[in-house]
C-alpha cells in the first residue's frame, strides 16, 4: 500500500448543501482523511467541464464534485445541469483512457455531515486503489 | 509551474480588459477592476480560535509557509481573529501595508465571512476583496489527531485562498427596493402570532392556511401546561383578532402553488382550493346583495353525506358541507367535493343568500411580498407503525391528540372521558411517554418531541381532577420538565397521586372480552417486571413535520434536516432565518416546540421579517453573471439554462449578444459553467479566479 503517497484530490462543492454539510461534519468532529482540498462555488452548475479536465491534465489524482440532492438545489436545478455535465466529462475521461472513477459526483445535503465524511473517505480509498494520475508525468 | 502561472496571469489580464467594459457600468466600481495578480498585495491572518485550530494545526509553521506565497505582503496570527483586536489588525494593516486583498484562515465563511468583509471595508478596501480559508470546520476539527495532515491542509487552503484573493475585484452589492408586504404560510398559533405582529407593525400581511379555519393544532387542545389555561380561551381571541385585522388578508383553504423572485420581491402564486361557498364579500362582488355565507348551518342540517371530522380526530361526524367547530375563523362553510354527491339540498336550504356554488373551481391568486414566514406546523407520527402497542388494533389505545379531544368540553363526548370500546369511564389509565420519540430502532423518530412529557403530566392531572378514583400510570424514560414552572408542575402531579414507572413498555395485550389492556414493561428503578391491567392506554406519540412541509419548503428553496424539520440559517445565532434570504421560520416546522417557545419563535420571525420591509431596501450579493460581449457568439444556450429568465439575447451592433438582467440573476453560475465560448463572467466566481484556485491546488502535494 502506497502509504507514503498522498493523493491530490480536489473537491469543488456548492455553498448551500455540500459546503454546509462539510461544515457540519466539522461541528460534529467527525474525523475523515485530510487528503482533499476544497474550492467553494455557489452551485455545482457553475462547474465548467474545463475545470475538471484542467485539474486532471495538470496532474490531479481525483476530483469530487458535490452538490445538493435533486429537488433541493438552492437554484432550482443547477445541480441537475452540473450532474449532466459530469457524466459527459466521465465519458470523455474514459475516451482518453483515464479511469472515470477519478471523477465523482455526489449529493450531500446541509444536514449530512456524516455522509460527507463517508464520501471523502470513499473517494480517498478509491484514489488510493487507482494510484497516481498517469498524466501527472506529462503535466507541465 | 512558475512559467505556467505567468501564462495564466497574462490570459487573466486579457480577460480583465474585456471585462472592464461591462463591469464599469456599476458607477461605484468605476476604477477599472483588475484581475491581474501582478500588483496584488495580500494580507494573510491565521486564527488560533483558542485551541480549536491551534490544537491541531501548527500555526507558526503555517505562518512561515504563508510568507513564502506569491503576492503575500503581510502575515499575522491572532488568538481570536473575529474579536475586536483581531478585526482591528486587518483594518490597520490594510493602510500600513497597502494591501489589496485579505485572507483570513479561520472558521467557515458561512459563519464569519460577513464579519471579516466588514473589517475589510472598515480598513478602506472593497469588502469583496476578502477570501476565507476554512481551516476549522474543514480542517482542525475533522483531523484532530492528525497534526501533520491538518497543518498541510491548512497551508494548501491558504495557498488556494491567496490565489483567489490576488484576483478579486471591487464589487458593489445591488440595492433593490422591498415590497411593503409579507406572507405567512400556516395559521396555527405561530403563523397567527407572526401575522398579527407584522400587521401591527403596519405591514400588509397575507396569511395562507391549508385548512378551512385558522387555529391549527392549538385549537384542538383542551388545556395547556403548566398554567392549565383553557387552550380555546387564550386562542380564540387571537383568532378573532386575525380575522378582524385590517392589515391581514386571510386566505384559508389555500396553499402555495408557486414562488418566484428573491428577498424584497417574491412573486407568490396561491392556489385557493374550491370551497364551494361564497363569503359575504365574494357574494357582493358577484352582485348577490346581502348574500354569502353567514354560518347559519341550514345547509349542514340537510346534507345527507356523513364523514368523520378530522378536527375531532375522526371521532365525531361531519357532513359533506361542514365547519370544523362552532368557533372557526372565518365562519364560512366548506364543501368537501371528494364526498359531495351534488344533490343540491344545501343550495335550496341556503335560499336567497345564494352562498353555495357546487361548480367552484381552483382559483389562483398572485401576490407580491418582500419577505415570507413559514409556520407549517406538525402532524402526529403514525404510531400504529409501532405495532407492539396496538394502536388502531385495540379499541382502547388512543394517541394523545385523541385524548385531548376526548377530555375537551367541546369534544365528541362533551369532556367526559370514556373508553372508545364501550363508553365506560376508565378507572386506570396508562400513559406511554416517548411513544415513537427517542427511538433508534429505525421505526420511530430519534429526536425528543419535547412537549409530550409536559402534556402527559397535564393529562394525568386532568383525569385525577375530573374522575374521582381514576388512577393514572405514567411509563417514562426521563421526565423532561425543562421550562419555567415546569419542574414545579411535575412535583405537583406527583403529589396529586399519579404513579410514575421508569421503563419502556415492551408490549400491550388486549383481553378480547373485556377489552382491558395489559401493559408489559420493566420497572428499571426497582428492577422488576410489570404486568399492569388498565382500562385505557394513551400513547404520547412523537410529532413529525406536517404533510405538506416538504412540498412547500422546496418552493421556497429552504433545506431540511434529516428528520424533515426545516433547517435554520444558524442553530444558535439565526434560528428563525433560512439560507434563502427573506424567508423565515416560525414554530414547530423548525423543530418540536411547546406553545411558549412557538410563540416566541413566531415573534422572532415576525421581527426578522419586518426588518427588510422597514428598511425599504436590501442589498443583493453582487455575484451576477456578466456578458463578455467580444466573446459572445450569440448562440443563446445560456438563455435556456437560466432558471430565472435573467438572460436574453439582444441585438447589438448588428449581431446578437446575451444580456443579463441583474435583478433577476441569483448568481448560481449555471450559465457560466456551460458557455462554450467562455463569454460569461461570474462576478466573484469568475473563471480566472477559479482556475487560479485549481492551479494553486495543483502546487500542493510536494512538500
PDB file of C-alpha atoms in Angstrom, chain A residues 6 8-10 12-13 15-17 19-20 22-23 25-27 29-34 36-43 45-49 51 54-55 58-60 62 70-72 74-78 81 85 109-112 140, chain B residues 1 4 52 108-110 113 134 137-138 141-146 148-149 152-153 156 160 553-554 557 560-562 567 579-580 623 641 643-644 666-670 672-674 682 685-687 690-691 693-695 697-701:
ATOM      1  CA  UNK A   6      -0.568  11.419  -0.557  1.00  0.00           C
ATOM      2  CA  UNK A   8      -4.086  15.188  -4.617  1.00  0.00           C
ATOM      3  CA  UNK A   9      -7.852  15.350  -4.581  1.00  0.00           C
ATOM      4  CA  UNK A  10      -9.800  18.447  -5.492  1.00  0.00           C
ATOM      5  CA  UNK A  12     -15.477  21.512  -5.896  1.00  0.00           C
ATOM      6  CA  UNK A  13     -18.570  21.833  -3.753  1.00  0.00           C
ATOM      7  CA  UNK A  15     -22.099  26.653  -0.948  1.00  0.00           C
ATOM      8  CA  UNK A  16     -25.588  25.724   0.174  1.00  0.00           C
ATOM      9  CA  UNK A  17     -25.624  21.983   0.690  1.00  0.00           C
ATOM     10  CA  UNK A  19     -20.176  23.001   1.924  1.00  0.00           C
ATOM     11  CA  UNK A  20     -22.664  23.314   4.792  1.00  0.00           C
ATOM     12  CA  UNK A  22     -18.839  19.573   5.335  1.00  0.00           C
ATOM     13  CA  UNK A  23     -19.050  22.309   7.983  1.00  0.00           C
ATOM     14  CA  UNK A  25     -19.050  17.253   9.859  1.00  0.00           C
ATOM     15  CA  UNK A  26     -16.624  19.697  11.474  1.00  0.00           C
ATOM     16  CA  UNK A  27     -19.054  20.846  14.158  1.00  0.00           C
ATOM     17  CA  UNK A  29     -15.983  16.478  14.964  1.00  0.00           C
ATOM     18  CA  UNK A  30     -16.482  13.610  12.502  1.00  0.00           C
ATOM     19  CA  UNK A  31     -12.981  12.567  11.519  1.00  0.00           C
ATOM     20  CA  UNK A  32     -12.035  11.782   7.920  1.00  0.00           C
ATOM     21  CA  UNK A  33      -8.832  11.617   5.857  1.00  0.00           C
ATOM     22  CA  UNK A  34      -7.237  15.025   5.183  1.00  0.00           C
ATOM     23  CA  UNK A  36      -8.863  16.675  -0.068  1.00  0.00           C
ATOM     24  CA  UNK A  37      -8.697  20.402  -0.858  1.00  0.00           C
ATOM     25  CA  UNK A  38     -11.846  22.413  -1.287  1.00  0.00           C
ATOM     26  CA  UNK A  39     -12.833  25.079  -3.798  1.00  0.00           C
ATOM     27  CA  UNK A  40     -16.223  26.575  -2.983  1.00  0.00           C
ATOM     28  CA  UNK A  41     -18.675  27.581  -5.712  1.00  0.00           C
ATOM     29  CA  UNK A  42     -22.226  28.811  -5.271  1.00  0.00           C
ATOM     30  CA  UNK A  43     -23.697  25.888  -7.208  1.00  0.00           C
ATOM     31  CA  UNK A  45     -23.993  24.237 -12.062  1.00  0.00           C
ATOM     32  CA  UNK A  46     -21.020  26.639 -12.045  1.00  0.00           C
ATOM     33  CA  UNK A  47     -18.568  23.777 -12.590  1.00  0.00           C
ATOM     34  CA  UNK A  48     -17.217  24.145 -16.104  1.00  0.00           C
ATOM     35  CA  UNK A  49     -16.136  20.768 -17.544  1.00  0.00           C
ATOM     36  CA  UNK A  51     -12.137  22.957 -14.680  1.00  0.00           C
ATOM     37  CA  UNK A  54      -7.665  21.080 -16.454  1.00  0.00           C
ATOM     38  CA  UNK A  55      -7.273  19.557 -12.996  1.00  0.00           C
ATOM     39  CA  UNK A  58      -2.312  19.109 -14.812  1.00  0.00           C
ATOM     40  CA  UNK A  59      -1.978  16.143 -12.505  1.00  0.00           C
ATOM     41  CA  UNK A  60      -4.842  15.930 -10.003  1.00  0.00           C
ATOM     42  CA  UNK A  62      -9.069  12.754  -8.208  1.00  0.00           C
ATOM     43  CA  UNK A  70     -32.055  16.702  -6.749  1.00  0.00           C
ATOM     44  CA  UNK A  71     -35.067  18.820  -5.918  1.00  0.00           C
ATOM     45  CA  UNK A  72     -33.171  20.608  -3.140  1.00  0.00           C
ATOM     46  CA  UNK A  74     -30.830  26.421  -3.944  1.00  0.00           C
ATOM     47  CA  UNK A  75     -31.059  27.486  -7.579  1.00  0.00           C
ATOM     48  CA  UNK A  76     -33.827  25.033  -8.530  1.00  0.00           C
ATOM     49  CA  UNK A  77     -31.911  22.784 -10.914  1.00  0.00           C
ATOM     50  CA  UNK A  78     -28.271  23.869 -11.152  1.00  0.00           C
ATOM     51  CA  UNK A  81     -27.337  20.563 -15.019  1.00  0.00           C
ATOM     52  CA  UNK A  85     -22.027  17.753 -17.414  1.00  0.00           C
ATOM     53  CA  UNK A 109     -27.191  17.987   1.985  1.00  0.00           C
ATOM     54  CA  UNK A 110     -26.553  20.601   4.658  1.00  0.00           C
ATOM     55  CA  UNK A 111     -27.628  18.125   7.327  1.00  0.00           C
ATOM     56  CA  UNK A 112     -25.495  15.204   6.137  1.00  0.00           C
ATOM     57  CA  UNK A 140       3.876  20.906 -17.254  1.00  0.00           C
TER      58      UNK A 140
ATOM     59  CA  UNK B   1       4.883  25.576 -12.884  1.00  0.00           C
ATOM     60  CA  UNK B   4       2.686  28.354 -16.405  1.00  0.00           C
ATOM     61  CA  UNK B  52      -9.888  24.934  18.317  1.00  0.00           C
ATOM     62  CA  UNK B 108     -16.173  28.618   7.822  1.00  0.00           C
ATOM     63  CA  UNK B 109     -17.082  31.546   5.587  1.00  0.00           C
ATOM     64  CA  UNK B 110     -20.659  30.557   6.298  1.00  0.00           C
ATOM     65  CA  UNK B 113     -17.381  35.923   6.070  1.00  0.00           C
ATOM     66  CA  UNK B 134     -11.692  27.292   6.207  1.00  0.00           C
ATOM     67  CA  UNK B 137     -14.759  23.091  10.285  1.00  0.00           C
ATOM     68  CA  UNK B 138     -12.930  21.563   7.317  1.00  0.00           C
ATOM     69  CA  UNK B 141     -12.000  19.783  13.700  1.00  0.00           C
ATOM     70  CA  UNK B 142     -12.046  16.906  11.245  1.00  0.00           C
ATOM     71  CA  UNK B 143      -8.373  15.976  11.566  1.00  0.00           C
ATOM     72  CA  UNK B 144      -7.994  16.411  15.308  1.00  0.00           C
ATOM     73  CA  UNK B 145      -5.465  13.647  15.746  1.00  0.00           C
ATOM     74  CA  UNK B 146      -3.510  14.232  12.547  1.00  0.00           C
ATOM     75  CA  UNK B 148       0.668  16.928  10.098  1.00  0.00           C
ATOM     76  CA  UNK B 149      -2.338  16.280   7.868  1.00  0.00           C
ATOM     77  CA  UNK B 152      -0.634  20.573   5.396  1.00  0.00           C
ATOM     78  CA  UNK B 153      -4.309  21.028   4.606  1.00  0.00           C
ATOM     79  CA  UNK B 156      -2.960  24.394   0.992  1.00  0.00           C
ATOM     80  CA  UNK B 160      -5.785  28.417  -2.659  1.00  0.00           C
ATOM     81  CA  UNK B 553     -40.150  24.158   1.587  1.00  0.00           C
ATOM     82  CA  UNK B 554     -38.956  23.206  -1.884  1.00  0.00           C
ATOM     83  CA  UNK B 557     -35.696  26.761  -1.539  1.00  0.00           C
ATOM     84  CA  UNK B 560     -34.430  20.455   5.869  1.00  0.00           C
ATOM     85  CA  UNK B 561     -32.592  18.329   8.389  1.00  0.00           C
ATOM     86  CA  UNK B 562     -32.568  14.561   8.082  1.00  0.00           C
ATOM     87  CA  UNK B 567     -33.172  23.999   8.561  1.00  0.00           C
ATOM     88  CA  UNK B 579     -30.451  30.028   3.753  1.00  0.00           C
ATOM     89  CA  UNK B 580     -32.955  31.685   1.419  1.00  0.00           C
ATOM     90  CA  UNK B 623     -22.458  37.532  -7.761  1.00  0.00           C
ATOM     91  CA  UNK B 641     -30.151  27.208 -18.957  1.00  0.00           C
ATOM     92  CA  UNK B 643     -33.814  29.026 -14.241  1.00  0.00           C
ATOM     93  CA  UNK B 644     -34.716  32.666 -13.531  1.00  0.00           C
ATOM     94  CA  UNK B 666     -29.126  34.946  -8.446  1.00  0.00           C
ATOM     95  CA  UNK B 667     -25.526  34.137  -9.269  1.00  0.00           C
ATOM     96  CA  UNK B 668     -25.678  30.344  -9.460  1.00  0.00           C
ATOM     97  CA  UNK B 669     -23.300  30.314 -12.415  1.00  0.00           C
ATOM     98  CA  UNK B 670     -25.095  27.586 -14.341  1.00  0.00           C
ATOM     99  CA  UNK B 672     -21.031  30.392 -16.736  1.00  0.00           C
ATOM    100  CA  UNK B 673     -20.333  26.707 -16.238  1.00  0.00           C
ATOM    101  CA  UNK B 674     -21.648  25.969 -19.676  1.00  0.00           C
ATOM    102  CA  UNK B 682     -19.440  35.240 -12.983  1.00  0.00           C
ATOM    103  CA  UNK B 685     -16.581  33.250  -9.058  1.00  0.00           C
ATOM    104  CA  UNK B 686     -15.019  34.173 -12.381  1.00  0.00           C
ATOM    105  CA  UNK B 687     -13.256  31.563 -14.450  1.00  0.00           C
ATOM    106  CA  UNK B 690     -11.436  29.519 -10.033  1.00  0.00           C
ATOM    107  CA  UNK B 691      -8.676  28.439 -12.425  1.00  0.00           C
ATOM    108  CA  UNK B 693      -7.522  28.270  -7.248  1.00  0.00           C
ATOM    109  CA  UNK B 694      -7.159  24.998  -9.160  1.00  0.00           C
ATOM    110  CA  UNK B 695      -3.604  25.972 -10.163  1.00  0.00           C
ATOM    111  CA  UNK B 697      -4.320  23.405  -5.509  1.00  0.00           C
ATOM    112  CA  UNK B 698      -2.090  21.585  -8.009  1.00  0.00           C
ATOM    113  CA  UNK B 699       1.032  23.121  -6.484  1.00  0.00           C
ATOM    114  CA  UNK B 700       0.432  21.039  -3.370  1.00  0.00           C
ATOM    115  CA  UNK B 701       1.452  17.526  -2.605  1.00  0.00           C
TER     116      UNK B 701
END
